[in-house]
């Protein structure tokens, strides 16, 4: 099966970024969100990014227009029915994802592959709530989607080999490099990355160094392109906390305990770049 149309549920930062890279790769995209304002914000974000690409000479105006024409925004979930592949990119919440996936399962064609863009939630658990667990898979893009080359393709215990192969093919179609991993909390990248970020928050909380110096130390001492606290702001502190909560619960290991300062920042609404304030101000 050749994937020509992809449905994306969620027009936020991740969903709109995935829609953009799919449309740039020549795929037809149907991007859904619950309300029209969210859809329009997603479309405006894509348009703005493409406009900057035109301004930098990386894309022509006709190419930009062709990409935008390949993206259809909608608030009607049934509009995703023609898609051969439907990707859910809603908030990192098990109950929310299960409700969306059950709705998609009921309306999608029998051969449609259904995927979730999750950074930590069990693919096996989500698949168990569906009538086609063998056609369900994780497809974890990284933020910012247009710039990051990696996609984690995560298979649950029920996922069949055809679904894995088609998802790897789709990742390559969008210009990404897939790595295929078994289902486990955090998968590969976040299993390594988020505890490091959490430890940086503990270091800040304990007053060992300033946020700027912690990040400078990791950039210059470990050759990281961005410091862990600035990266947390980019990811979203609420997302970081959600992932650490999953690790703490599922591994049942105190080494994954979220830093109290991380919890407090989220409680304050200081979520990083998206709220203009996190460990740094923007």
Short mmCIF file of the C-alpha atoms (twelve columns), coordinates in Angstrom:
data_MODEL
# 
_entry.id   MODEL 
# 
loop_
_atom_site.group_PDB 
_atom_site.id 
_atom_site.type_symbol 
_atom_site.label_atom_id 
_atom_site.label_alt_id 
_atom_site.label_comp_id 
_atom_site.label_asym_id 
_atom_site.label_seq_id 
_atom_site.Cartn_x 
_atom_site.Cartn_y 
_atom_site.Cartn_z 
_atom_site.pdbx_PDB_model_num 
ATOM 1   C CA . UNK A 1   0.000   0.000  0.000  1 
ATOM 2   C CA . UNK A 2   1.297   3.444  -0.931 1 
ATOM 3   C CA . UNK A 3   0.306   6.180  1.475  1 
ATOM 4   C CA . UNK A 4   -0.952  9.267  -0.355 1 
ATOM 5   C CA . UNK A 5   -3.226  10.891 2.227  1 
ATOM 6   C CA . UNK A 6   -2.489  11.245 5.915  1 
ATOM 7   C CA . UNK A 7   -4.930  12.383 8.582  1 
ATOM 8   C CA . UNK A 8   -3.520  14.255 11.578 1 
ATOM 9   C CA . UNK A 9   -5.480  14.814 14.772 1 
ATOM 10  C CA . UNK A 10  -4.209  17.885 16.588 1 
ATOM 11  C CA . UNK A 11  -3.244  21.208 15.023 1 
ATOM 12  C CA . UNK A 12  -0.905  22.312 17.790 1 
ATOM 13  C CA . UNK A 13  2.869   22.595 17.670 1 
ATOM 14  C CA . UNK A 14  3.457   18.911 16.941 1 
ATOM 15  C CA . UNK A 15  0.423   18.278 14.736 1 
ATOM 16  C CA . UNK A 16  0.977   21.310 12.532 1 
ATOM 17  C CA . UNK A 17  4.692   20.493 12.251 1 
ATOM 18  C CA . UNK A 18  3.919   16.938 11.129 1 
ATOM 19  C CA . UNK A 19  1.308   18.268 8.682  1 
ATOM 20  C CA . UNK A 20  3.909   20.624 7.231  1 
ATOM 21  C CA . UNK A 21  6.600   18.004 6.630  1 
ATOM 22  C CA . UNK A 22  4.057   15.591 5.135  1 
ATOM 23  C CA . UNK A 23  2.719   18.242 2.737  1 
ATOM 24  C CA . UNK A 24  6.240   19.341 1.757  1 
ATOM 25  C CA . UNK A 25  6.934   15.664 0.941  1 
ATOM 26  C CA . UNK A 26  3.969   15.647 -1.459 1 
ATOM 27  C CA . UNK A 27  1.376   13.928 0.744  1 
ATOM 28  C CA . UNK A 28  -2.190  15.161 0.982  1 
ATOM 29  C CA . UNK A 29  -2.941  16.132 4.580  1 
ATOM 30  C CA . UNK A 30  -6.208  16.401 6.482  1 
ATOM 31  C CA . UNK A 31  -5.497  18.220 9.763  1 
ATOM 32  C CA . UNK A 32  -8.170  18.033 12.461 1 
ATOM 33  C CA . UNK A 33  -8.718  19.851 15.722 1 
ATOM 34  C CA . UNK A 34  -11.721 20.289 18.004 1 
ATOM 35  C CA . UNK A 35  -12.447 23.922 17.208 1 
ATOM 36  C CA . UNK A 36  -12.000 26.137 14.190 1 
ATOM 37  C CA . UNK A 37  -9.745  28.599 16.013 1 
ATOM 38  C CA . UNK A 38  -7.223  25.821 16.754 1 
ATOM 39  C CA . UNK A 39  -7.308  24.681 13.121 1 
ATOM 40  C CA . UNK A 40  -6.711  28.243 11.914 1 
ATOM 41  C CA . UNK A 41  -3.823  28.731 14.364 1 
ATOM 42  C CA . UNK A 42  -2.227  25.555 13.036 1 
ATOM 43  C CA . UNK A 43  -2.657  26.668 9.424  1 
ATOM 44  C CA . UNK A 44  -1.290  30.131 10.250 1 
ATOM 45  C CA . UNK A 45  1.764   28.589 11.925 1 
ATOM 46  C CA . UNK A 46  2.518   26.464 8.866  1 
ATOM 47  C CA . UNK A 47  2.011   29.429 6.541  1 
ATOM 48  C CA . UNK A 48  4.340   31.598 8.626  1 
ATOM 49  C CA . UNK A 49  7.118   28.985 8.645  1 
ATOM 50  C CA . UNK A 50  6.829   28.458 4.883  1 
ATOM 51  C CA . UNK A 51  6.847   32.212 4.305  1 
ATOM 52  C CA . UNK A 52  10.139  32.459 6.190  1 
ATOM 53  C CA . UNK A 53  11.511  29.642 4.023  1 
ATOM 54  C CA . UNK A 54  10.565  31.649 0.922  1 
ATOM 55  C CA . UNK A 55  12.236  34.739 2.378  1 
ATOM 56  C CA . UNK A 56  15.453  32.772 2.915  1 
ATOM 57  C CA . UNK A 57  15.390  31.409 -0.635 1 
ATOM 58  C CA . UNK A 58  14.837  27.823 0.513  1 
ATOM 59  C CA . UNK A 59  11.475  27.564 -1.222 1 
ATOM 60  C CA . UNK A 60  9.764   29.406 -4.089 1 
ATOM 61  C CA . UNK A 61  6.400   31.127 -3.724 1 
ATOM 62  C CA . UNK A 62  4.708   28.590 -6.067 1 
ATOM 63  C CA . UNK A 63  6.167   25.732 -4.012 1 
ATOM 64  C CA . UNK A 64  4.817   27.311 -0.808 1 
ATOM 65  C CA . UNK A 65  1.378   27.705 -2.373 1 
ATOM 66  C CA . UNK A 66  1.383   24.075 -3.554 1 
ATOM 67  C CA . UNK A 67  2.265   22.849 -0.050 1 
ATOM 68  C CA . UNK A 68  -0.542  24.870 1.525  1 
ATOM 69  C CA . UNK A 69  -3.035  23.560 -1.020 1 
ATOM 70  C CA . UNK A 70  -2.192  20.008 0.043  1 
ATOM 71  C CA . UNK A 71  -3.332  20.716 3.633  1 
ATOM 72  C CA . UNK A 72  -7.046  20.751 4.473  1 
ATOM 73  C CA . UNK A 73  -8.085  21.852 7.957  1 
ATOM 74  C CA . UNK A 74  -11.253 20.497 9.559  1 
ATOM 75  C CA . UNK A 75  -13.184 20.160 12.810 1 
ATOM 76  C CA . UNK A 76  -15.084 17.136 11.481 1 
ATOM 77  C CA . UNK A 77  -13.443 13.878 12.537 1 
ATOM 78  C CA . UNK A 78  -15.250 11.988 9.778  1 
ATOM 79  C CA . UNK A 79  -13.325 14.071 7.211  1 
ATOM 80  C CA . UNK A 80  -10.281 11.905 7.993  1 
ATOM 81  C CA . UNK A 81  -11.971 8.758  6.619  1 
ATOM 82  C CA . UNK A 82  -10.225 8.867  3.177  1 
ATOM 83  C CA . UNK A 83  -6.749  8.792  4.776  1 
ATOM 84  C CA . UNK A 84  -4.709  5.586  4.472  1 
ATOM 85  C CA . UNK A 85  -2.785  6.566  7.615  1 
ATOM 86  C CA . UNK A 86  -4.177  8.520  10.579 1 
ATOM 87  C CA . UNK A 87  -1.844  9.942  13.216 1 
ATOM 88  C CA . UNK A 88  -3.103  11.195 16.555 1 
ATOM 89  C CA . UNK A 89  -0.995  14.072 17.900 1 
ATOM 90  C CA . UNK A 90  -3.095  15.258 20.835 1 
ATOM 91  C CA . UNK A 91  -1.917  16.109 24.337 1 
ATOM 92  C CA . UNK A 92  0.203   13.594 26.282 1 
ATOM 93  C CA . UNK A 93  -2.719  12.184 28.276 1 
ATOM 94  C CA . UNK A 94  -3.781  8.524  28.247 1 
ATOM 95  C CA . UNK A 95  -7.528  9.131  28.615 1 
ATOM 96  C CA . UNK A 96  -7.559  11.812 25.897 1 
ATOM 97  C CA . UNK A 97  -5.604  9.637  23.486 1 
ATOM 98  C CA . UNK A 98  -7.762  6.559  24.133 1 
ATOM 99  C CA . UNK A 99  -10.976 8.513  23.465 1 
ATOM 100 C CA . UNK A 100 -9.637  9.936  20.194 1 
ATOM 101 C CA . UNK A 101 -8.241  6.611  19.007 1 
ATOM 102 C CA . UNK A 102 -11.495 4.762  19.707 1 
ATOM 103 C CA . UNK A 103 -13.384 7.371  17.665 1 
ATOM 104 C CA . UNK A 104 -10.933 7.026  14.773 1 
ATOM 105 C CA . UNK A 105 -11.031 3.237  14.996 1 
ATOM 106 C CA . UNK A 106 -14.795 3.351  14.463 1 
ATOM 107 C CA . UNK A 107 -14.698 5.490  11.317 1 
ATOM 108 C CA . UNK A 108 -11.440 4.588  9.531  1 
ATOM 109 C CA . UNK A 109 -11.350 2.152  6.601  1 
ATOM 110 C CA . UNK A 110 -10.427 -1.490 7.332  1 
ATOM 111 C CA . UNK A 111 -6.904  -1.139 5.883  1 
ATOM 112 C CA . UNK A 112 -6.127  2.201  7.514  1 
ATOM 113 C CA . UNK A 113 -3.140  2.292  9.837  1 
ATOM 114 C CA . UNK A 114 -3.706  4.260  13.025 1 
ATOM 115 C CA . UNK A 115 -0.756  5.755  14.875 1 
ATOM 116 C CA . UNK A 116 -0.054  7.903  17.890 1 
ATOM 117 C CA . UNK A 117 2.624   10.548 18.303 1 
ATOM 118 C CA . UNK A 118 3.416   9.901  21.956 1 
ATOM 119 C CA . UNK A 119 6.649   10.453 23.831 1 
ATOM 120 C CA . UNK A 120 5.962   8.026  26.682 1 
ATOM 121 C CA . UNK A 121 2.546   6.306  26.715 1 
ATOM 122 C CA . UNK A 122 2.429   2.538  26.165 1 
ATOM 123 C CA . UNK A 123 1.649   1.562  22.580 1 
ATOM 124 C CA . UNK A 124 0.541   -1.877 23.757 1 
ATOM 125 C CA . UNK A 125 -1.927  -0.345 26.226 1 
ATOM 126 C CA . UNK A 126 -3.397  2.034  23.641 1 
ATOM 127 C CA . UNK A 127 -3.641  -0.779 21.070 1 
ATOM 128 C CA . UNK A 128 -5.610  -2.939 23.496 1 
ATOM 129 C CA . UNK A 129 -8.469  -0.413 23.413 1 
ATOM 130 C CA . UNK A 130 -8.861  -0.778 19.642 1 
ATOM 131 C CA . UNK A 131 -10.490 -3.293 17.285 1 
ATOM 132 C CA . UNK A 132 -7.363  -3.391 15.083 1 
ATOM 133 C CA . UNK A 133 -4.412  -3.570 17.481 1 
ATOM 134 C CA . UNK A 134 -2.263  -5.206 14.769 1 
ATOM 135 C CA . UNK A 135 -2.638  -1.994 12.660 1 
ATOM 136 C CA . UNK A 136 -1.739  0.366  15.497 1 
ATOM 137 C CA . UNK A 137 1.729   1.816  16.045 1 
ATOM 138 C CA . UNK A 138 3.667   4.642  17.646 1 
ATOM 139 C CA . UNK A 139 5.263   7.270  15.425 1 
ATOM 140 C CA . UNK A 140 7.197   9.676  17.629 1 
ATOM 141 C CA . UNK A 141 8.324   12.840 15.874 1 
ATOM 142 C CA . UNK A 142 10.619  15.271 17.678 1 
ATOM 143 C CA . UNK A 143 10.182  18.994 18.228 1 
ATOM 144 C CA . UNK A 144 10.583  21.136 16.144 1 
ATOM 145 C CA . UNK A 145 9.302   18.635 13.589 1 
ATOM 146 C CA . UNK A 146 10.544  20.399 10.414 1 
ATOM 147 C CA . UNK A 147 14.116  20.490 11.748 1 
ATOM 148 C CA . UNK A 148 14.529  17.195 13.619 1 
ATOM 149 C CA . UNK A 149 15.611  14.238 11.490 1 
ATOM 150 C CA . UNK A 150 14.526  11.370 13.745 1 
ATOM 151 C CA . UNK A 151 11.257  9.446  14.046 1 
ATOM 152 C CA . UNK A 152 10.910  6.639  16.578 1 
ATOM 153 C CA . UNK A 153 8.694   3.853  15.194 1 
ATOM 154 C CA . UNK A 154 7.376   2.004  18.257 1 
ATOM 155 C CA . UNK A 155 5.637   -1.338 17.963 1 
ATOM 156 C CA . UNK A 156 3.437   -2.826 20.649 1 
ATOM 157 C CA . UNK A 157 3.213   -6.523 21.282 1 
ATOM 158 C CA . UNK A 158 0.220   -6.684 18.897 1 
ATOM 159 C CA . UNK A 159 1.648   -4.650 15.970 1 
ATOM 160 C CA . UNK A 160 2.210   -6.690 12.802 1 
ATOM 161 C CA . UNK A 161 5.254   -6.502 10.531 1 
ATOM 162 C CA . UNK A 162 3.303   -4.907 7.653  1 
ATOM 163 C CA . UNK A 163 2.301   -1.966 9.844  1 
ATOM 164 C CA . UNK A 164 5.890   -1.491 10.988 1 
ATOM 165 C CA . UNK A 165 7.189   -1.550 7.401  1 
ATOM 166 C CA . UNK A 166 4.597   0.938  6.129  1 
ATOM 167 C CA . UNK A 167 5.280   3.311  9.019  1 
ATOM 168 C CA . UNK A 168 9.013   3.184  8.368  1 
ATOM 169 C CA . UNK A 169 8.239   3.892  4.699  1 
ATOM 170 C CA . UNK A 170 6.103   6.903  5.640  1 
ATOM 171 C CA . UNK A 171 8.863   8.284  7.864  1 
ATOM 172 C CA . UNK A 172 11.298  8.081  4.961  1 
ATOM 173 C CA . UNK A 173 8.735   9.692  2.624  1 
ATOM 174 C CA . UNK A 174 8.710   12.723 4.909  1 
ATOM 175 C CA . UNK A 175 12.508  12.950 4.804  1 
ATOM 176 C CA . UNK A 176 13.029  11.529 8.304  1 
ATOM 177 C CA . UNK A 177 15.222  8.701  9.514  1 
ATOM 178 C CA . UNK A 178 13.265  6.060  11.454 1 
ATOM 179 C CA . UNK A 179 14.599  3.909  14.258 1 
ATOM 180 C CA . UNK A 180 12.411  0.957  15.218 1 
ATOM 181 C CA . UNK A 181 12.055  0.162  18.915 1 
ATOM 182 C CA . UNK A 182 10.037  -2.073 21.196 1 
ATOM 183 C CA . UNK A 183 7.376   -0.606 23.433 1 
ATOM 184 C CA . UNK A 184 8.695   0.503  26.838 1 
ATOM 185 C CA . UNK A 185 8.241   3.689  28.906 1 
ATOM 186 C CA . UNK A 186 9.940   6.581  27.112 1 
ATOM 187 C CA . UNK A 187 11.105  4.320  24.290 1 
ATOM 188 C CA . UNK A 188 14.780  5.058  23.477 1 
ATOM 189 C CA . UNK A 189 15.491  8.785  23.223 1 
ATOM 190 C CA . UNK A 190 13.326  10.049 26.079 1 
ATOM 191 C CA . UNK A 191 14.365  7.144  28.294 1 
ATOM 192 C CA . UNK A 192 17.857  8.665  28.164 1 
ATOM 193 C CA . UNK A 193 17.021  12.357 27.690 1 
ATOM 194 C CA . UNK A 194 14.302  13.127 30.251 1 
ATOM 195 C CA . UNK A 195 16.142  11.789 33.312 1 
ATOM 196 C CA . UNK A 196 19.074  13.992 32.286 1 
ATOM 197 C CA . UNK A 197 16.785  17.039 32.103 1 
ATOM 198 C CA . UNK A 198 15.197  16.089 35.428 1 
ATOM 199 C CA . UNK A 199 18.646  15.853 37.018 1 
ATOM 200 C CA . UNK A 200 19.485  19.324 35.679 1 
ATOM 201 C CA . UNK A 201 16.344  20.627 37.436 1 
ATOM 202 C CA . UNK A 202 17.495  18.988 40.680 1 
ATOM 203 C CA . UNK A 203 20.900  20.701 40.276 1 
ATOM 204 C CA . UNK A 204 19.133  24.059 39.819 1 
ATOM 205 C CA . UNK A 205 16.771  23.384 42.723 1 
ATOM 206 C CA . UNK A 206 19.703  22.626 45.015 1 
ATOM 207 C CA . UNK A 207 21.321  25.955 44.118 1 
ATOM 208 C CA . UNK A 208 24.484  24.381 42.747 1 
ATOM 209 C CA . UNK A 209 24.565  26.785 39.778 1 
ATOM 210 C CA . UNK A 210 22.350  29.161 37.839 1 
ATOM 211 C CA . UNK A 211 20.210  27.958 34.963 1 
ATOM 212 C CA . UNK A 212 22.499  29.763 32.525 1 
ATOM 213 C CA . UNK A 213 25.628  28.181 33.990 1 
ATOM 214 C CA . UNK A 214 24.115  24.689 34.076 1 
ATOM 215 C CA . UNK A 215 23.289  24.969 30.391 1 
ATOM 216 C CA . UNK A 216 26.648  26.515 29.544 1 
ATOM 217 C CA . UNK A 217 28.373  23.655 31.349 1 
ATOM 218 C CA . UNK A 218 26.538  21.009 29.330 1 
ATOM 219 C CA . UNK A 219 27.048  22.844 26.036 1 
ATOM 220 C CA . UNK A 220 30.769  23.376 26.519 1 
ATOM 221 C CA . UNK A 221 31.576  20.371 28.704 1 
ATOM 222 C CA . UNK A 222 29.468  17.714 26.971 1 
ATOM 223 C CA . UNK A 223 29.273  19.302 23.500 1 
ATOM 224 C CA . UNK A 224 25.465  19.498 23.603 1 
ATOM 225 C CA . UNK A 225 24.015  21.965 21.063 1 
ATOM 226 C CA . UNK A 226 21.474  23.222 23.633 1 
ATOM 227 C CA . UNK A 227 21.500  23.081 27.418 1 
ATOM 228 C CA . UNK A 228 19.106  20.744 29.267 1 
ATOM 229 C CA . UNK A 229 17.047  23.530 30.853 1 
ATOM 230 C CA . UNK A 230 16.617  25.438 27.589 1 
ATOM 231 C CA . UNK A 231 15.690  22.124 25.980 1 
ATOM 232 C CA . UNK A 232 13.090  21.540 28.686 1 
ATOM 233 C CA . UNK A 233 11.624  24.952 27.874 1 
ATOM 234 C CA . UNK A 234 11.518  24.007 24.202 1 
ATOM 235 C CA . UNK A 235 9.850   20.646 24.866 1 
ATOM 236 C CA . UNK A 236 7.407   22.152 27.383 1 
ATOM 237 C CA . UNK A 237 7.788   21.662 31.138 1 
ATOM 238 C CA . UNK A 238 4.328   20.087 31.322 1 
ATOM 239 C CA . UNK A 239 5.390   17.476 28.771 1 
ATOM 240 C CA . UNK A 240 8.647   16.822 30.652 1 
ATOM 241 C CA . UNK A 241 6.700   16.319 33.878 1 
ATOM 242 C CA . UNK A 242 4.168   14.034 32.194 1 
ATOM 243 C CA . UNK A 243 6.956   11.815 30.874 1 
ATOM 244 C CA . UNK A 244 8.737   11.645 34.241 1 
ATOM 245 C CA . UNK A 245 5.434   10.778 35.933 1 
ATOM 246 C CA . UNK A 246 5.022   7.872  33.496 1 
ATOM 247 C CA . UNK A 247 8.580   6.670  34.199 1 
ATOM 248 C CA . UNK A 248 8.103   6.930  37.976 1 
ATOM 249 C CA . UNK A 249 4.828   4.993  37.840 1 
ATOM 250 C CA . UNK A 250 5.693   2.341  35.247 1 
ATOM 251 C CA . UNK A 251 9.256   1.529  36.328 1 
ATOM 252 C CA . UNK A 252 8.343   1.828  40.018 1 
ATOM 253 C CA . UNK A 253 11.847  3.131  40.620 1 
ATOM 254 C CA . UNK A 254 12.596  6.234  42.769 1 
ATOM 255 C CA . UNK A 255 15.412  7.296  40.423 1 
ATOM 256 C CA . UNK A 256 12.676  8.600  38.099 1 
ATOM 257 C CA . UNK A 257 11.061  10.842 40.753 1 
ATOM 258 C CA . UNK A 258 10.208  14.200 39.108 1 
ATOM 259 C CA . UNK A 259 12.104  17.131 40.604 1 
ATOM 260 C CA . UNK A 260 9.814   19.131 42.936 1 
ATOM 261 C CA . UNK A 261 10.899  22.343 41.179 1 
ATOM 262 C CA . UNK A 262 9.663   20.926 37.865 1 
ATOM 263 C CA . UNK A 263 6.254   20.272 39.437 1 
ATOM 264 C CA . UNK A 264 6.174   23.764 40.915 1 
ATOM 265 C CA . UNK A 265 7.018   25.408 37.593 1 
ATOM 266 C CA . UNK A 266 4.166   23.535 35.916 1 
ATOM 267 C CA . UNK A 267 1.782   24.477 38.755 1 
ATOM 268 C CA . UNK A 268 2.748   28.119 38.214 1 
ATOM 269 C CA . UNK A 269 1.987   27.885 34.512 1 
ATOM 270 C CA . UNK A 270 5.637   28.459 33.598 1 
ATOM 271 C CA . UNK A 271 5.744   25.865 30.819 1 
ATOM 272 C CA . UNK A 272 8.627   27.161 28.718 1 
ATOM 273 C CA . UNK A 273 8.653   28.813 25.329 1 
ATOM 274 C CA . UNK A 274 4.937   28.316 24.703 1 
ATOM 275 C CA . UNK A 275 4.098   30.498 27.740 1 
ATOM 276 C CA . UNK A 276 7.105   32.822 27.241 1 
ATOM 277 C CA . UNK A 277 8.499   31.751 30.603 1 
ATOM 278 C CA . UNK A 278 10.134  28.606 31.918 1 
ATOM 279 C CA . UNK A 279 13.644  28.251 33.299 1 
ATOM 280 C CA . UNK A 280 14.369  31.205 30.991 1 
ATOM 281 C CA . UNK A 281 12.179  34.065 29.754 1 
ATOM 282 C CA . UNK A 282 11.320  34.493 26.069 1 
# 
